[in-house]
Amino acid sequence: MFNAGFRALSLDAAYVRLAASTAEEALSTAREIGIKGLNITSPFKSEVVPLLDEVEPGARKVGSVNTVITRDGRFVGYNTDVAGVIGALRESDFEPEGKKAVVIGAGGAGRAAALALQASGVRVVLVNRTGEKAFEAARILGCDALPLEHIADGLEGAHLLVSCISSNGRLISPSLLSSGLTVLEADYGRPTALLRDATDAGCRLIDGRLWLLHQAVPAFTLATGKEAPVAEMRKALFKRSWALHKNVALIGFMGTGKSTVAQEMAASSDLSFLDTDSAVEARAGMPVSEIFEMKGEAAFRMMEQDELQELWNVSRAVISCGGGAVLTKRNRRFLRSRCIPVWLWADVDTALTRVGGEGTRPLLRGDDPGSRARALLDERLFLYACTSDLVINTRGKTPRDIAARIWDEVHYVFDS
Ligand code: S3P
């Protein structure tokens, strides 16, 4: 969505998923890479709040931030979920004034939905598995609350049910759903039990992706200062398909651990392991450093490109790419169309420590490998960002941790 928006406005910007284990790690990685803005999703929307330098009042009230913008090195938090819910309802011609709604889930998304509905003249009942959490949030937001056991009371006479919980299980008895009810399921990624039950009961459904779209529109403006090209973003959101993405490709600077992590991923899944540097070396019959010495960098780039282009028909592989694989347009096209490109990040000092001093990386030879590495990374930073789908900071993690974290983010492509 964002990338389609950037393209439509010819902005030199890239949007990439950031896999982080904590909100703190997300922010420190953003600072290291120089990321200008982030969208925060579950489960970090509340956790991130105390870590920010400034939080706009709406977000503070909801106790949840889904958009962070870096301004003069300071992190400023916003909540565009409130606008997202209102946009989704408006687009679905749901007239809120005077209606009753049940919002299930008192996390960041649920609280934003409750506030949005309250502000639109809806009587809101907030329901949560842990009742106290619902009561506490309802007190701040000024709405009603119930524990999950009493959801039947809440649904009596309700016009709208907004589900903001991530659970595969059935939490609402199908007998409580009827054709008079409109259902907005925030978990838009999969056919949840609620969506199935609501369809069977003849409820009117509002596509959760509309919420996603309408929270992204103000986030886009906050990040770029420009009006969002909504039509292009919508088109990208609804057409997204992973059907052709048959492989995972690990990209990133030298010394970020691409080969080791790729081997870990292959060992713990049924994906095979491929390595472009090894493929080039096998074909040339000499190490990469010798190819650079005898034939030069340009020749190496051609060979590297040939190896990658040979992989168009490969599927279910983890491909470890040389650090410069993103330099050519043909490679970037291959990586984005046939792979889920994952960018392994390490700051230059960490990367240099990892590659060691044995001179295996011809581009870092010479008196001052540190400055060479910094200059190279600067040149490539944007290419890594606009090629990748996911970025992960490798610092302080074992290859096994990194492999597991990536797998967590991409496995659904291979499960289906
Ligand atoms: C290169 C990275 C190396 C290797 C070659 C060029 C680069 O691979 O392809 O030395 O341009 O960054 P690694 O990233 O695996 O070190």
XYZ file of N, CA and C and ligand atoms in Angstrom, residues 252-256 258-259 275-277 288-289 292 297 300-301 304 320-325 327 355 360-364 376 380 384, ligand 1:
115
model
N 21.341 -8.050 2.147
C 21.916 -7.193 3.186
C 23.423 -7.135 3.043
N 24.001 -6.294 3.859
C 25.427 -6.016 3.763
C 26.262 -7.241 4.130
N 27.524 -7.208 3.706
C 28.467 -8.261 4.104
C 28.474 -8.382 5.624
N 28.633 -9.581 6.100
C 28.785 -9.764 7.546
C 27.487 -9.663 8.335
N 26.363 -9.735 7.644
C 25.101 -9.696 8.393
C 24.598 -11.104 8.703
N 23.964 -13.692 6.347
C 22.980 -14.236 5.395
C 23.141 -15.741 5.178
N 24.379 -16.184 4.922
C 24.570 -17.615 4.627
C 24.240 -18.485 5.836
N 23.141 -20.444 -2.382
C 24.015 -19.328 -2.030
C 24.623 -18.803 -3.324
N 24.372 -17.546 -3.636
C 24.808 -17.043 -4.947
C 26.335 -16.982 -5.050
N 27.006 -16.587 -3.974
C 28.472 -16.536 -4.029
C 29.044 -17.922 -4.312
N 35.551 -15.937 -4.865
C 35.083 -14.597 -5.257
C 36.247 -13.599 -5.268
N 37.118 -13.692 -4.250
C 38.208 -12.707 -4.179
C 39.101 -12.799 -5.424
N 37.378 -11.142 -8.451
C 37.559 -9.693 -8.400
C 38.957 -9.317 -8.890
N 35.333 -6.277 -10.799
C 34.007 -6.314 -10.171
C 32.887 -6.467 -11.200
N 32.280 -9.932 -12.081
C 31.638 -10.645 -10.973
C 30.139 -10.345 -10.937
N 29.789 -9.078 -11.134
C 28.358 -8.692 -11.102
C 27.570 -9.419 -12.187
N 27.143 -12.955 -11.034
C 26.171 -13.009 -9.936
C 24.747 -12.883 -10.490
N 20.673 -17.249 -0.170
C 21.557 -16.269 0.448
C 22.246 -15.499 -0.679
N 22.032 -14.182 -0.706
C 22.556 -13.382 -1.822
C 23.799 -12.622 -1.384
N 24.706 -12.415 -2.298
C 25.866 -11.574 -2.023
C 25.386 -10.157 -1.679
N 26.194 -9.452 -0.910
C 25.791 -8.124 -0.444
C 25.477 -7.138 -1.563
N 26.030 -7.372 -2.758
C 25.795 -6.433 -3.857
C 24.709 -6.894 -4.818
N 23.985 -7.946 -4.461
C 22.983 -8.487 -5.382
C 21.885 -7.478 -5.712
N 22.258 -4.487 -6.524
C 22.739 -3.358 -7.330
C 22.106 -3.283 -8.712
N 32.964 -10.119 9.509
C 33.680 -10.592 8.312
C 35.153 -10.875 8.636
N 38.514 -11.813 2.963
C 37.675 -12.574 2.043
C 36.745 -11.663 1.245
N 36.630 -10.393 1.654
C 35.725 -9.487 0.955
C 36.570 -8.467 0.202
N 36.717 -8.667 -1.111
C 37.610 -7.800 -1.878
C 37.248 -6.325 -1.796
N 35.947 -6.032 -1.631
C 35.554 -4.619 -1.617
C 36.001 -3.898 -0.346
N 36.423 -4.654 0.652
C 36.833 -4.012 1.907
C 38.346 -4.013 2.087
N 29.986 2.259 1.338
C 29.242 1.260 0.555
C 27.822 1.091 1.091
N 24.082 1.818 -0.605
C 23.157 0.711 -0.833
C 21.918 0.722 0.054
N 18.581 -1.710 -0.413
C 18.134 -2.784 0.485
C 16.697 -2.513 0.928
C 29.859 -8.335 -2.002
C 29.521 -9.196 -0.977
C 30.061 -10.578 -0.896
C 30.487 -11.059 -2.276
C 31.406 -10.079 -2.908
C 30.754 -8.719 -3.110
C 29.285 -6.984 -1.998
O 29.065 -11.428 -0.356
O 29.369 -11.265 -3.094
O 32.546 -9.971 -2.109
O 29.352 -6.297 -3.042
O 28.736 -6.571 -0.968
P 28.600 -11.389 1.197
O 27.585 -10.320 1.319
O 28.006 -12.738 1.452
O 29.789 -11.094 2.027
